[in-house]
Coordinates of C-alpha atoms in Angstrom, one line a residue:
Chain A
M1 CA 82.6 82.1 90.3
V2 CA 78.8 82.0 90.2
E3 CA 78.9 78.9 92.4
L4 CA 81.1 80.8 94.8
F5 CA 78.6 83.6 95.2
A6 CA 75.7 81.2 95.6
L7 CA 77.6 79.3 98.3
S8 CA 78.3 82.4 100.3
I9 CA 74.8 83.6 100.2
N10 CA 73.7 80.3 101.6
D11 CA 76.3 80.7 104.4
V12 CA 74.7 83.9 105.4
A13 CA 71.3 82.5 105.0
T14 CA 72.0 79.9 107.6
S15 CA 72.3 82.6 110.2
S16 CA 69.3 84.5 108.8
P17 CA 66.2 84.9 110.9
A18 CA 63.5 82.4 110.7
A19 CA 60.8 82.7 108.1
G20 CA 58.2 85.3 108.9
A21 CA 60.6 87.7 110.4
G22 CA 59.8 91.3 109.9
F23 CA 61.5 94.3 108.3
G24 CA 63.3 95.2 111.5
Q25 CA 64.9 91.8 111.7
Y26 CA 66.4 92.0 108.2
L27 CA 67.5 95.5 108.9
L28 CA 69.3 94.3 112.0
L29 CA 71.0 91.5 110.1
G30 CA 72.0 93.9 107.4
L31 CA 73.5 96.3 109.9
V32 CA 75.4 93.5 111.6
L33 CA 76.9 92.2 108.3
G34 CA 77.4 95.8 107.1
S35 CA 79.5 96.6 110.1
L36 CA 81.7 93.6 109.3
Y37 CA 82.0 94.8 105.6
A38 CA 82.8 98.3 107.0
L39 CA 85.7 96.9 109.1
I40 CA 87.2 95.2 106.1
A41 CA 86.5 98.2 103.8
L42 CA 88.4 100.5 106.2
G43 CA 91.6 98.5 105.4
Y44 CA 91.1 99.0 101.6
T45 CA 90.2 102.6 101.9
M46 CA 93.1 103.7 104.3
V47 CA 95.8 102.0 102.3
Y48 CA 94.3 103.5 99.1
G49 CA 94.3 106.9 100.7
I50 CA 98.0 106.8 101.5
I51 CA 99.6 105.0 98.6
E52 CA 96.8 104.7 96.0
L53 CA 97.0 101.0 96.0
I54 CA 94.0 98.8 95.8
N55 CA 95.2 96.0 98.1
F56 CA 93.5 93.0 96.6
A57 CA 95.1 90.7 99.2
H58 CA 93.2 92.4 102.0
G59 CA 90.2 90.1 101.8
D60 CA 92.4 87.1 101.9
L61 CA 94.2 88.5 104.9
F62 CA 90.8 88.6 106.5
M63 CA 90.3 84.9 105.6
L64 CA 93.7 84.0 107.1
G65 CA 92.7 85.9 110.2
S66 CA 89.6 83.8 110.7
F67 CA 91.6 80.6 110.2
L68 CA 94.0 81.8 112.9
A69 CA 91.2 82.5 115.2
L70 CA 89.9 79.0 114.6
Q71 CA 93.3 77.6 115.3
L72 CA 93.5 79.5 118.6
A73 CA 90.2 77.9 119.7
V74 CA 91.6 74.5 118.7
W75 CA 94.8 75.2 120.8
T76 CA 92.9 76.4 123.9
G77 CA 90.5 73.4 123.4
V78 CA 87.4 75.5 123.5
T79 CA 85.7 74.4 120.4
V80 CA 82.3 73.3 121.6
A81 CA 80.5 75.8 123.8
A82 CA 78.5 73.1 125.7
D83 CA 81.7 71.4 126.9
S84 CA 83.4 74.5 128.1
G85 CA 82.9 76.8 131.1
T86 CA 81.8 80.4 130.5
G87 CA 85.1 81.7 131.8
S88 CA 87.2 79.7 129.3
I89 CA 84.9 80.8 126.5
I90 CA 85.3 84.4 127.4
L91 CA 89.1 84.0 127.7
T92 CA 89.2 82.3 124.3
V93 CA 87.2 85.0 122.6
L94 CA 89.4 87.6 124.2
L95 CA 92.5 85.8 123.1
M96 CA 91.1 85.7 119.5
L97 CA 90.3 89.4 119.6
V98 CA 93.8 90.3 120.8
L99 CA 96.1 87.9 118.9
T100 CA 94.3 87.7 115.5
P101 CA 94.4 91.5 114.9
L102 CA 98.0 91.6 116.1
C103 CA 99.0 88.8 113.7
C104 CA 97.0 90.2 110.8
A105 CA 98.7 93.6 111.4
A106 CA 102.1 92.1 111.4
L107 CA 101.4 90.1 108.3
N108 CA 100.1 93.1 106.5
V109 CA 103.1 95.3 107.4
A110 CA 105.5 92.5 106.4
T111 CA 103.7 92.1 103.1
D112 CA 104.1 95.8 102.4
R113 CA 107.8 95.8 103.4
V114 CA 108.7 92.7 101.3
I115 CA 106.5 93.1 98.3
Y116 CA 104.9 96.6 97.9
K117 CA 107.7 98.8 99.3
P118 CA 110.3 97.8 96.7
L119 CA 107.7 98.7 94.0
R120 CA 106.8 102.1 95.5
N121 CA 108.1 104.1 92.6
S122 CA 106.9 101.6 89.9
P123 CA 103.8 102.2 87.8
K124 CA 100.6 101.7 89.8
L125 CA 99.6 98.7 87.7
T126 CA 102.7 96.8 88.7
V127 CA 101.8 97.1 92.4
I128 CA 98.2 96.2 91.8
V129 CA 99.1 93.1 89.9
S130 CA 101.5 92.1 92.6
A131 CA 98.7 92.6 95.1
I132 CA 96.6 90.2 93.1
G133 CA 99.5 87.8 93.3
V134 CA 99.7 88.2 97.1
S135 CA 95.9 87.5 97.2
F136 CA 96.5 84.2 95.4
I137 CA 99.4 83.3 97.7
F138 CA 97.2 84.0 100.8
M139 CA 94.3 82.1 99.3
N140 CA 96.5 79.0 98.6
L141 CA 98.0 79.3 102.1
G142 CA 94.4 79.0 103.4
L143 CA 93.7 76.1 101.1
F144 CA 96.8 74.3 102.3
W145 CA 96.0 75.1 105.9
R146 CA 92.3 74.0 106.1
G147 CA 91.5 72.3 102.8
A148 CA 88.9 73.2 100.2
T149 CA 85.8 72.6 102.1
Q150 CA 83.9 74.7 104.6
V151 CA 85.2 74.4 108.1
K152 CA 82.9 74.8 111.2
F153 CA 84.0 77.7 113.4
P154 CA 83.3 77.1 117.1
D155 CA 79.9 78.4 118.0
L156 CA 81.0 80.1 121.2
I157 CA 78.4 82.8 121.6
P158 CA 75.0 81.5 122.4
D159 CA 71.9 82.6 120.5
I160 CA 70.2 84.0 123.6
D161 CA 67.5 86.5 122.7
L162 CA 68.3 89.7 124.7
I163 CA 65.1 91.6 124.3
G164 CA 62.5 88.8 124.1
G165 CA 60.2 90.7 121.8
A166 CA 58.0 88.7 119.5
S167 CA 58.7 90.7 116.4
L168 CA 62.5 91.2 116.8
R169 CA 65.2 88.8 117.9
F170 CA 68.3 90.6 119.1
T171 CA 70.7 87.9 120.2
L172 CA 73.9 87.9 122.2
K173 CA 75.7 87.3 118.8
D174 CA 74.2 90.5 117.4
A175 CA 75.2 92.3 120.5
M176 CA 78.7 90.9 120.3
V177 CA 79.1 92.2 116.7
I178 CA 77.9 95.6 117.6
G179 CA 79.8 95.6 120.9
V180 CA 83.1 94.9 119.0
T181 CA 82.8 96.8 115.8
V182 CA 81.3 100.1 117.0
P183 CA 84.0 100.8 119.7
V184 CA 86.7 99.8 117.2
M185 CA 85.4 102.2 114.6
L186 CA 85.1 104.9 117.2
A187 CA 88.6 104.3 118.4
L188 CA 89.8 104.5 114.8
T189 CA 88.0 107.8 114.3
V190 CA 89.5 109.3 117.5
F191 CA 92.9 108.0 116.5
V192 CA 92.8 109.5 113.0
K193 CA 91.3 112.8 114.1
F194 CA 93.2 113.6 117.2
T195 CA 96.5 111.8 117.5
S196 CA 99.7 113.1 116.0
L197 CA 100.2 109.9 113.9
G198 CA 96.6 110.0 112.8
K199 CA 96.9 113.6 111.6
A200 CA 100.2 112.7 109.9
M201 CA 98.3 109.9 108.1
R202 CA 95.7 112.4 106.8
A203 CA 98.4 114.9 105.9
T204 CA 100.4 112.3 103.9
A205 CA 97.2 111.2 102.1
Q206 CA 96.5 114.8 101.1
N207 CA 100.0 115.9 100.1
P208 CA 102.9 113.4 100.5
T209 CA 105.6 116.0 99.5
A210 CA 104.4 118.6 101.9
A211 CA 104.1 115.9 104.6
Q212 CA 107.7 115.0 104.0
L213 CA 108.7 118.6 104.4
M214 CA 107.0 118.7 107.8
G215 CA 109.3 115.9 108.9
I216 CA 106.7 113.1 108.5
N217 CA 108.3 109.8 107.7
A218 CA 106.2 108.4 104.9
D219 CA 107.5 104.8 105.6
R220 CA 106.3 105.1 109.2
V221 CA 102.9 106.4 108.1
I222 CA 102.5 103.6 105.5
A223 CA 103.6 100.9 108.0
A224 CA 101.1 102.3 110.5
T225 CA 98.4 102.3 107.9
F226 CA 99.0 98.7 106.9
A227 CA 99.1 97.7 110.6
I228 CA 95.8 99.4 111.4
G229 CA 94.1 98.0 108.2
G230 CA 95.4 94.5 109.0
A231 CA 94.2 94.7 112.6
L232 CA 90.7 95.8 111.5
A233 CA 90.6 92.9 109.1
G234 CA 91.7 90.6 112.1
V235 CA 88.9 91.9 114.3
A236 CA 86.4 91.4 111.4
A237 CA 87.7 87.9 110.9
V238 CA 87.1 86.9 114.6
V239 CA 83.7 88.5 114.7
Y240 CA 82.7 86.9 111.3
G241 CA 83.8 83.5 112.4
L242 CA 81.8 83.7 115.7
Y243 CA 78.8 85.1 113.9
I244 CA 78.6 83.0 110.7
K245 CA 80.1 79.9 112.4
S246 CA 81.7 78.7 109.2
V247 CA 84.8 79.7 107.4
E248 CA 86.5 78.6 104.1
Y249 CA 89.5 79.5 102.1
Q250 CA 87.5 81.4 99.5
M251 CA 85.6 83.6 101.9
G252 CA 88.2 86.3 101.6
F253 CA 87.5 86.8 97.9
Q254 CA 83.8 87.2 98.3
N255 CA 83.7 89.3 101.4
G256 CA 86.7 91.3 100.2
L257 CA 84.8 92.1 97.0
Y258 CA 81.8 93.3 99.1
A259 CA 84.1 95.4 101.3
F260 CA 86.0 96.8 98.4
T261 CA 82.6 97.7 96.8
A262 CA 81.7 99.4 100.1
A263 CA 84.9 101.4 100.0
V264 CA 84.2 102.6 96.5
L265 CA 80.6 103.2 97.2
G266 CA 81.5 105.5 100.2
G267 CA 84.3 107.1 98.3
I268 CA 87.6 105.3 98.3
G269 CA 90.1 106.9 100.5
N270 CA 87.4 108.3 102.8
I271 CA 87.1 106.7 106.2
P272 CA 83.5 107.6 107.2
G273 CA 82.6 106.7 103.6
A274 CA 83.9 103.2 104.0
V275 CA 81.7 102.7 107.1
L276 CA 78.7 104.2 105.4
G277 CA 79.3 102.1 102.3
G278 CA 79.6 98.9 104.4
L279 CA 76.4 99.5 106.2
V280 CA 74.6 100.4 102.9
I281 CA 75.8 97.2 101.3
G282 CA 74.9 95.1 104.3
V283 CA 71.4 96.5 104.6
V284 CA 70.6 96.6 100.9
G285 CA 71.9 93.0 100.5
E286 CA 69.8 91.6 103.3
L287 CA 66.6 93.6 102.4
G288 CA 67.1 92.6 98.8
K289 CA 67.4 88.9 99.8
A290 CA 64.3 89.1 102.0
Y291 CA 62.0 91.0 99.7
V292 CA 63.2 90.4 96.2
G293 CA 64.9 87.1 96.4
A294 CA 68.3 85.8 97.3
M295 CA 69.5 85.5 93.7
W296 CA 68.8 89.2 93.2
S297 CA 70.6 90.5 96.2
E298 CA 74.0 91.0 94.4
V299 CA 72.3 92.3 91.3
I300 CA 70.7 95.0 93.5
I301 CA 74.0 95.8 95.3
F302 CA 76.1 96.2 92.3
G303 CA 73.2 97.9 90.4
I304 CA 73.1 100.5 93.1
L305 CA 76.9 100.8 93.0
I306 CA 76.8 101.5 89.3
V307 CA 74.0 104.0 89.6
I308 CA 75.7 105.9 92.4
L309 CA 79.0 106.0 90.6
I310 CA 77.3 107.3 87.5
F311 CA 75.9 110.3 89.4
R312 CA 78.7 110.6 92.0
P313 CA 81.9 109.2 90.5
T314 CA 83.8 109.9 93.7
G315 CA 81.3 107.9 95.9
L316 CA 78.9 108.9 98.5
L317 CA 81.3 110.9 100.7
G318 CA 84.3 111.0 98.5
A319 CA 85.8 114.2 97.2
R320 CA 89.3 113.0 96.9
T321 CA 90.9 113.5 93.6
R322 CA 94.4 114.2 94.7
E323 CA 96.0 116.9 92.6
K324 CA 98.7 115.4 90.3
V325 CA 102.0 117.2 90.2
Chain B
M1 CA 132.9 138.8 106.4
S2 CA 132.6 136.9 109.7
T3 CA 134.8 133.9 110.3
A4 CA 131.9 131.8 111.5
P5 CA 131.0 129.0 109.1
P6 CA 128.0 129.8 106.9
L7 CA 124.6 128.6 107.9
L8 CA 124.1 126.9 104.6
E9 CA 126.6 126.1 102.0
V10 CA 125.8 124.5 98.6
R11 CA 128.9 123.2 96.8
D12 CA 128.9 122.1 93.1
L13 CA 125.4 120.7 93.4
E14 CA 123.9 118.7 90.6
A15 CA 120.3 117.5 90.6
G16 CA 117.6 116.8 88.1
Y17 CA 114.8 114.5 86.9
G18 CA 115.3 111.3 84.9
P19 CA 117.9 111.9 82.1
I20 CA 117.8 115.7 82.6
N21 CA 120.2 117.6 84.8
V22 CA 118.5 120.8 86.0
L23 CA 121.3 122.1 88.3
H24 CA 124.9 122.2 87.0
K25 CA 127.6 122.6 89.6
L26 CA 125.7 125.1 91.5
S27 CA 127.3 126.8 94.6
L28 CA 125.9 129.3 97.0
V29 CA 126.1 130.4 100.6
V30 CA 123.7 131.7 103.1
N31 CA 125.2 133.3 106.3
Q32 CA 123.6 133.6 109.7
G33 CA 121.0 136.4 109.8
E34 CA 120.9 137.0 106.0
I35 CA 118.1 137.2 103.5
V36 CA 119.5 135.8 100.3
T37 CA 117.4 135.7 97.2
I38 CA 117.6 133.6 94.1
I39 CA 116.0 135.3 91.1
G40 CA 115.5 133.7 87.7
A41 CA 113.0 133.0 85.0
N42 CA 110.5 130.1 84.8
G43 CA 112.4 126.8 84.4
A44 CA 115.7 128.2 85.6
G45 CA 115.8 125.5 88.4
K46 CA 114.9 127.6 91.4
T47 CA 112.4 125.1 92.8
T48 CA 114.6 122.2 92.0
L49 CA 117.4 123.9 94.0
L50 CA 115.2 124.4 97.1
N51 CA 114.0 120.8 96.8
A52 CA 117.5 119.5 96.4
I53 CA 118.5 121.4 99.6
C54 CA 115.6 119.8 101.4
G55 CA 116.4 116.3 100.0
V56 CA 113.0 116.1 98.2
V57 CA 115.0 115.9 95.0
K58 CA 118.1 113.8 95.4
A59 CA 121.4 115.5 94.8
R60 CA 123.4 113.7 92.1
A61 CA 126.7 115.3 92.9
G62 CA 128.0 118.0 95.2
E63 CA 127.3 118.8 98.8
V64 CA 124.7 120.6 100.8
V65 CA 126.2 121.5 104.2
F66 CA 124.1 123.0 107.0
N67 CA 125.5 124.4 110.2
V68 CA 123.6 122.5 112.9
S69 CA 123.2 124.4 116.2
P70 CA 124.3 122.8 119.5
E71 CA 120.7 122.9 120.7
V72 CA 119.5 120.8 117.8
H73 CA 122.4 118.4 118.4
A74 CA 121.4 118.2 122.0
R75 CA 117.9 117.0 121.0
Y76 CA 119.0 114.3 118.6
G77 CA 122.6 113.6 119.6
S78 CA 122.2 110.9 122.2
T79 CA 121.0 107.4 121.7
R80 CA 118.4 106.9 124.4
G81 CA 116.5 103.9 125.7
L82 CA 115.8 100.5 124.1
V83 CA 115.1 102.0 120.7
G84 CA 118.3 103.9 120.7
S85 CA 120.4 100.9 121.6
L86 CA 118.7 98.7 119.1
V87 CA 119.5 101.3 116.4
G88 CA 123.1 101.4 117.6
V89 CA 123.5 97.7 117.5
A90 CA 121.9 97.4 114.1
S91 CA 124.0 100.1 112.5
N92 CA 127.1 98.7 114.1
L93 CA 126.3 95.3 112.7
T94 CA 125.7 96.8 109.3
R95 CA 129.1 98.5 109.3
R96 CA 130.9 95.3 110.4
T97 CA 129.2 93.1 107.9
A98 CA 129.4 95.6 105.0
G99 CA 131.9 93.5 103.0
V100 CA 130.4 90.1 103.7
P101 CA 128.3 89.1 100.6
V102 CA 125.1 87.6 101.9
V103 CA 125.2 88.5 105.6
G104 CA 125.9 92.1 104.7
A105 CA 122.9 92.3 102.4
V106 CA 120.6 90.6 104.9
T107 CA 121.8 92.9 107.8
R108 CA 121.3 95.9 105.6
W109 CA 117.8 94.7 104.8
A110 CA 117.0 94.0 108.4
T111 CA 118.4 97.4 109.5
A112 CA 116.5 99.3 106.8
G113 CA 113.3 97.3 107.1
F114 CA 113.1 96.4 110.7
V115 CA 115.0 99.0 112.7
D116 CA 114.1 102.1 110.7
G117 CA 110.7 100.8 109.6
V118 CA 109.2 99.0 112.5
L119 CA 110.9 100.9 115.3
S120 CA 110.2 104.3 113.8
V121 CA 106.5 103.5 114.2
F122 CA 107.1 103.7 117.9
A123 CA 109.9 106.2 118.3
D124 CA 112.1 108.6 116.6
T125 CA 115.2 106.8 115.4
F126 CA 117.0 109.8 113.9
R127 CA 120.4 110.5 115.5
L128 CA 122.9 113.2 114.9
A129 CA 126.6 112.6 115.3
A130 CA 127.7 116.1 116.0
S131 CA 126.8 119.8 115.9
G132 CA 128.4 122.2 113.4
P133 CA 128.5 121.7 109.6
T134 CA 126.5 118.6 108.7
A135 CA 126.1 117.1 105.2
I136 CA 122.4 117.2 104.8
H137 CA 122.3 115.6 101.4
E138 CA 122.9 112.4 103.3
V139 CA 120.0 112.9 105.7
A140 CA 116.7 111.3 104.9
P141 CA 114.3 114.0 103.5
H142 CA 111.9 113.7 106.4
N143 CA 114.7 114.3 108.9
V144 CA 116.0 117.5 107.2
V145 CA 113.5 119.7 109.0
K146 CA 114.8 118.4 112.3
L147 CA 118.1 120.1 111.6
G148 CA 116.5 123.5 111.6
L149 CA 115.6 124.1 108.0
A150 CA 112.0 124.5 106.9
Q151 CA 110.4 125.2 103.5
S152 CA 107.3 127.0 102.5
P153 CA 107.0 125.2 99.1
E154 CA 106.0 126.4 95.7
G155 CA 102.2 126.4 95.3
R156 CA 101.9 126.5 99.1
K157 CA 101.0 122.8 99.3
I158 CA 98.9 123.2 102.4
F159 CA 96.8 120.2 103.5
P160 CA 93.4 121.0 102.0
R161 CA 91.2 118.9 104.3
L162 CA 93.1 119.6 107.6
T163 CA 91.9 122.7 109.5
V164 CA 94.2 125.8 109.7
R165 CA 95.1 124.8 113.2
E166 CA 95.9 121.2 112.2
N167 CA 98.0 122.5 109.3
L168 CA 100.0 124.5 111.8
E169 CA 100.3 121.4 114.1
M170 CA 101.7 119.4 111.2
G171 CA 104.4 122.1 110.8
A172 CA 105.4 121.3 114.4
F173 CA 105.3 117.5 113.8
T174 CA 108.9 117.0 114.8
R175 CA 108.5 118.8 118.1
R176 CA 107.5 117.2 121.4
D177 CA 107.1 120.3 123.5
T178 CA 103.3 120.4 123.2
F179 CA 102.7 123.5 125.3
Q180 CA 105.3 125.6 123.5
V181 CA 103.7 124.4 120.2
Q182 CA 100.4 125.8 121.4
A183 CA 102.0 129.1 122.3
D184 CA 103.7 129.2 118.9
I185 CA 100.3 128.7 117.2
Q186 CA 99.1 131.8 119.1
K187 CA 102.1 133.7 117.9
A188 CA 101.3 132.6 114.3
Y189 CA 97.8 134.0 114.8
Q190 CA 99.3 137.3 116.0
M191 CA 101.5 137.4 112.9
F192 CA 98.6 136.6 110.6
P193 CA 95.3 137.5 112.4
I194 CA 93.2 136.1 109.5
L195 CA 94.6 132.6 110.3
G196 CA 93.3 132.9 113.8
K197 CA 89.8 133.8 112.6
R198 CA 89.9 130.8 110.2
Q199 CA 91.5 128.3 112.5
T200 CA 88.7 125.7 112.4
Q201 CA 88.3 126.0 108.6
P202 CA 89.8 123.5 106.2
G203 CA 92.9 124.9 104.6
G204 CA 91.5 124.2 101.1
L205 CA 88.8 126.9 101.7
L206 CA 91.3 129.7 102.3
S207 CA 92.0 132.3 99.6
G208 CA 95.4 132.3 97.8
G209 CA 96.9 134.9 100.1
E210 CA 95.6 133.2 103.2
Q211 CA 97.1 129.9 102.0
Q212 CA 100.5 131.6 101.5
M213 CA 100.3 133.0 105.0
L214 CA 99.4 129.6 106.3
A215 CA 102.3 128.0 104.4
I216 CA 104.8 130.4 105.9
A217 CA 103.3 130.1 109.4
R218 CA 103.4 126.3 109.0
A219 CA 107.1 126.3 108.1
L220 CA 107.9 128.6 111.1
M221 CA 106.2 126.1 113.4
S222 CA 109.3 123.8 113.4
R223 CA 111.3 126.8 114.8
P224 CA 113.8 126.7 111.9
K225 CA 117.1 128.5 111.8
L226 CA 116.8 128.9 108.0
L227 CA 113.5 129.5 106.2
L228 CA 113.3 128.5 102.6
L229 CA 110.5 130.4 100.7
D230 CA 109.5 129.4 97.2
E231 CA 107.7 132.0 95.3
P232 CA 105.7 133.5 98.2
S233 CA 104.3 136.2 95.9
L234 CA 103.0 133.9 93.2
G235 CA 99.5 134.7 92.1
L236 CA 98.8 137.2 94.9
A237 CA 97.3 140.7 94.9
P238 CA 99.9 143.4 95.2
Q239 CA 98.9 144.6 98.7
I240 CA 99.0 141.0 99.9
V241 CA 102.5 140.7 98.4
V242 CA 103.6 143.8 100.3
Q243 CA 102.2 142.3 103.5
I244 CA 104.0 139.1 103.0
F245 CA 107.3 140.8 102.3
D246 CA 106.8 142.9 105.5
V247 CA 106.5 139.7 107.4
I248 CA 109.7 138.3 105.8
R249 CA 111.6 141.5 106.8
E250 CA 110.2 141.3 110.3
L251 CA 111.2 137.7 110.7
N252 CA 114.7 138.5 109.6
K253 CA 114.9 141.4 112.2
Q254 CA 114.1 138.8 114.8
G255 CA 117.1 136.8 113.6
M256 CA 115.7 134.4 111.1
S257 CA 117.9 133.6 108.0
V258 CA 115.9 133.4 104.8
L259 CA 116.6 131.9 101.4
L260 CA 114.0 133.4 99.1
V261 CA 113.3 132.2 95.6
E262 CA 111.3 134.7 93.6
Q263 CA 110.2 135.7 90.1
N264 CA 109.2 139.1 91.4
A265 CA 112.8 140.2 91.3
R266 CA 112.2 143.8 92.3
M267 CA 110.4 142.9 95.5
A268 CA 112.9 140.2 96.3
L269 CA 116.0 142.4 95.8
K270 CA 114.5 145.2 97.9
V271 CA 114.1 142.9 100.9
A272 CA 117.3 140.8 100.5
H273 CA 120.9 141.4 101.5
R274 CA 122.4 139.5 98.7
G275 CA 121.1 137.9 95.5
Y276 CA 122.0 135.2 93.1
V277 CA 120.8 135.1 89.5
L278 CA 120.0 131.6 88.3
E279 CA 119.9 130.9 84.5
T280 CA 119.3 127.4 83.2
G281 CA 120.7 125.8 86.3
R282 CA 123.8 127.9 86.7
I283 CA 124.5 131.0 88.8
T284 CA 125.4 133.7 86.4
F285 CA 125.6 136.7 88.7
T286 CA 125.9 137.2 92.4
D287 CA 126.3 140.4 94.4
K288 CA 124.8 142.6 97.1
A289 CA 121.1 143.0 96.5
D290 CA 121.2 146.8 95.9
V291 CA 124.0 146.4 93.4
L292 CA 122.0 143.8 91.5
L293 CA 119.0 146.1 91.7
H294 CA 120.9 148.8 89.8
D295 CA 122.8 146.6 87.4
P296 CA 121.6 147.4 83.9
R297 CA 121.8 143.8 82.7
I298 CA 119.6 142.7 85.6
R299 CA 117.3 145.7 85.1
E300 CA 116.8 144.7 81.5
A301 CA 116.3 141.0 82.0
Y302 CA 114.4 140.8 85.2
L303 CA 113.0 144.1 86.1
G304 CA 111.4 144.9 82.8
E305 CA 113.3 148.0 81.9

């Protein structure tokens, strides 16, 4: 387990800015990674909000998504940026950004239908243990698919510096992450706040019995929640692969743990909280790595989590203790 | 008595939780245009009865029959479009393969999982065979409200972090006539002006009386034929209770049928046409409300005299 963490830190370090970079650079990297954690955290928090399940398989769904994106690049033949035209690179990235979320959404909904739904009225622990089981199934699928070593993800987005300042490098990759994650999160906010299904999701999370009396089909809302959570994980998987340029079958565990921590930090079940938690963990992790030392970064993250949960047990934005009937 | 079929008829209903039966062969009738009240002590089974009618608690035996109006049937009667035909094909297949061991089970799974689950994300798959008396204990709980039956539940159960307006919109969740829904929200604000003043506040910040008003207004948003009210006076100041009962009377004057469950037997019997007395899951008395109001046994047991 310790090795695993060390490995993943090195992964991220490979994309870290060069030595001598300033505070702004680390902050930027933190925000970029944080918005990826936020996308994954949204899947944890939305599912928890509706059926009070910590979906431990969510991180591994993210991993399978990145493998699928990689496979799509293999199929289109666009694996080395230098050998491909700009047009085919753009098409491949778009294909990844459309198909991966769709497949992740379908897989997530199917998992719910086949595994969690028959257990809907079982004790919570039963469902959580089966989610851990699904996590292992997904992880081993990944192992079977791509083996135990790290796999290079096609480096399709060039590292062109967009602002050309001496103190801060803001590359096309950074712009890609922000350009994908921010609109996705805005779209989710609009969906949940203003659409009929979005309101039904919030209503079901707040009082499932009353929601049923309103004519809201809980199965429909739950399926939509799993679909949205899965799609967000799929988007995060594509962006992660393109940004970090390396994937492996255990990445779902580690990133899922960060994202889950982000969801708890922000207040599990709370959508803005998951985004805030993701950004906080990304920034704190990177700044900790830069100024305290890479080996301390996780100590700082989880230390902060513990301190926050002692003083605010419901998380930063959480106020959701559903009344028990 | 009129010859028209009753709006709601409960026949020999049994329901409960786990090993315990709460309702024992319970029967009652609500006619069109009536206010019927069910009075009884704590734990008599009043809430269980309303929840069994709405399908939230599953009936174990007996029947709940609701007289579906032709307009409701018109809305859900036809199978339209691709979704409708897929539902038709799937349910047909399920019927035909019912006896076949493995195929039948797989078809059932596919119908329940795929057709109802996946398709319902995109469209309403609920279909009604006919108007007139319909067995609602066989209808999925979330579809009961579509038949024209809405409940303002015990403890109000408003959505605490949705605004007052969003709570009302949830009450109209099954409706697609957006403009009419907006007009009905304005009507609700006329009926309860305080809700209009608080329309952008989260429901959880309202006082108890305001929450009760919101719960009733929210139930009315589905334009029900029958309104089920569970303890609307619970925990409210006397003048608020009077206000709420005035609203119930007014709704009834406009043609709404009401099934009112109450512990405040005096208020309930004053507003109702007929009453049932529920004791440990059985109906022990039933009569016209003013007869019950003057019955010495009722006066002693429920009116504190």
